[in-house]
Amino acid sequence: MPRIIPIRDLKKTSELSELCREAKEPVFITKNGYGDMVIMSMETYEKTMLMNDIYKKLDGAEQSIAKGEVVDGFESIRKIREKYDL
């Protein structure tokens, strides 16, 4: 379940840091009852960026397949082996 805290709690930096690490997901900050910011631990940020990169690459691959831009797997491996003398 997402953690939601008021902006005034940003003053409690040590507690907020611990909360972000424990939550392992973004923590939402509200101002006057409305969403204002999102903070997260470095670990959560890095995992999020990794997943975004994976989704982006998968989308690109799916677009290539839809356009018919495909290569035979065995032929591709053969070319790599030739290139690197494997």
Short mmCIF file of C-alpha atoms in Angstrom, two decimals:
data_model
loop_
_atom_site.label_atom_id
_atom_site.label_comp_id
_atom_site.label_asym_id
_atom_site.label_seq_id
_atom_site.Cartn_x
_atom_site.Cartn_y
_atom_site.Cartn_z
CA MET A 1 0.00 0.00 0.00
CA PRO A 2 1.49 3.39 -0.90
CA ARG A 3 2.77 5.61 1.87
CA ILE A 4 1.36 9.14 1.87
CA ILE A 5 2.70 11.81 4.21
CA PRO A 6 2.15 15.57 4.56
CA ILE A 7 4.86 17.97 3.42
CA ARG A 8 5.47 19.15 7.01
CA ASP A 9 6.97 15.71 7.75
CA LEU A 10 9.88 16.46 5.39
CA LYS A 11 11.56 18.14 8.37
CA LYS A 12 12.05 14.71 9.94
CA THR A 13 14.83 13.71 7.54
CA SER A 14 16.17 10.68 9.41
CA GLU A 15 12.70 9.20 9.86
CA LEU A 16 11.81 9.95 6.25
CA SER A 17 14.99 8.28 5.00
CA GLU A 18 14.19 5.18 7.03
CA LEU A 19 10.59 5.20 5.79
CA CYS A 20 11.75 5.32 2.15
CA ARG A 21 14.16 2.42 2.65
CA GLU A 22 11.56 0.32 4.47
CA ALA A 23 8.76 1.04 2.01
CA LYS A 24 10.74 -0.18 -1.04
CA GLU A 25 8.37 1.93 -3.13
CA PRO A 26 7.85 5.65 -3.68
CA VAL A 27 6.51 7.75 -0.81
CA PHE A 28 3.95 10.36 -1.82
CA ILE A 29 4.09 13.83 -0.30
CA THR A 30 0.95 15.94 -0.05
CA LYS A 31 0.58 19.70 0.28
CA ASN A 32 -2.77 21.05 1.47
CA GLY A 33 -4.28 17.62 0.91
CA TYR A 34 -3.15 17.30 -2.73
CA GLY A 35 -0.33 15.29 -4.26
CA ASP A 36 2.81 17.41 -4.57
CA MET A 37 5.96 15.24 -4.70
CA VAL A 38 7.24 11.69 -4.71
CA ILE A 39 10.43 10.55 -2.99
CA MET A 40 12.12 7.16 -2.87
CA SER A 41 15.27 5.41 -1.75
CA MET A 42 18.21 5.10 -4.14
CA GLU A 43 17.59 1.34 -4.32
CA THR A 44 13.98 1.88 -5.39
CA TYR A 45 15.03 4.55 -7.88
CA GLU A 46 17.66 2.30 -9.47
CA LYS A 47 15.21 -0.60 -9.77
CA THR A 48 12.61 1.73 -11.28
CA MET A 49 15.10 3.07 -13.84
CA LEU A 50 16.20 -0.48 -14.71
CA MET A 51 12.60 -1.56 -15.28
CA ASN A 52 11.92 1.54 -17.39
CA ASP A 53 14.95 0.69 -19.54
CA ILE A 54 13.78 -2.91 -19.96
CA TYR A 55 10.26 -1.82 -20.94
CA LYS A 56 11.69 0.68 -23.43
CA LYS A 57 13.87 -2.00 -25.05
CA LEU A 58 10.98 -4.46 -25.17
CA ASP A 59 8.78 -1.85 -26.82
CA GLY A 60 11.48 -1.20 -29.42
CA ALA A 61 11.81 -4.92 -30.08
CA GLU A 62 8.06 -5.33 -30.47
CA GLN A 63 7.98 -2.43 -32.94
CA SER A 64 10.81 -4.01 -34.95
CA ILE A 65 8.95 -7.32 -35.05
CA ALA A 66 5.75 -5.57 -36.16
CA LYS A 67 7.70 -3.93 -39.02
CA GLY A 68 9.17 -7.29 -40.01
CA GLU A 69 12.70 -6.25 -39.05
CA VAL A 70 13.76 -9.68 -37.82
CA VAL A 71 16.89 -11.76 -38.30
CA ASP A 72 17.26 -15.52 -38.10
CA GLY A 73 18.76 -16.39 -34.70
CA PHE A 74 21.19 -18.99 -36.02
CA GLU A 75 22.44 -16.60 -38.71
CA SER A 76 22.92 -13.87 -36.14
CA ILE A 77 24.97 -16.17 -33.86
CA ARG A 78 27.07 -17.33 -36.83
CA LYS A 79 27.93 -13.71 -37.71
CA ILE A 80 28.89 -12.93 -34.11
CA ARG A 81 31.15 -15.98 -33.96
CA GLU A 82 32.82 -14.99 -37.22
CA LYS A 83 33.31 -11.42 -36.06
CA TYR A 84 34.97 -12.42 -32.79
CA ASP A 85 36.66 -15.62 -34.03
CA LEU A 86 34.78 -17.79 -31.55
#
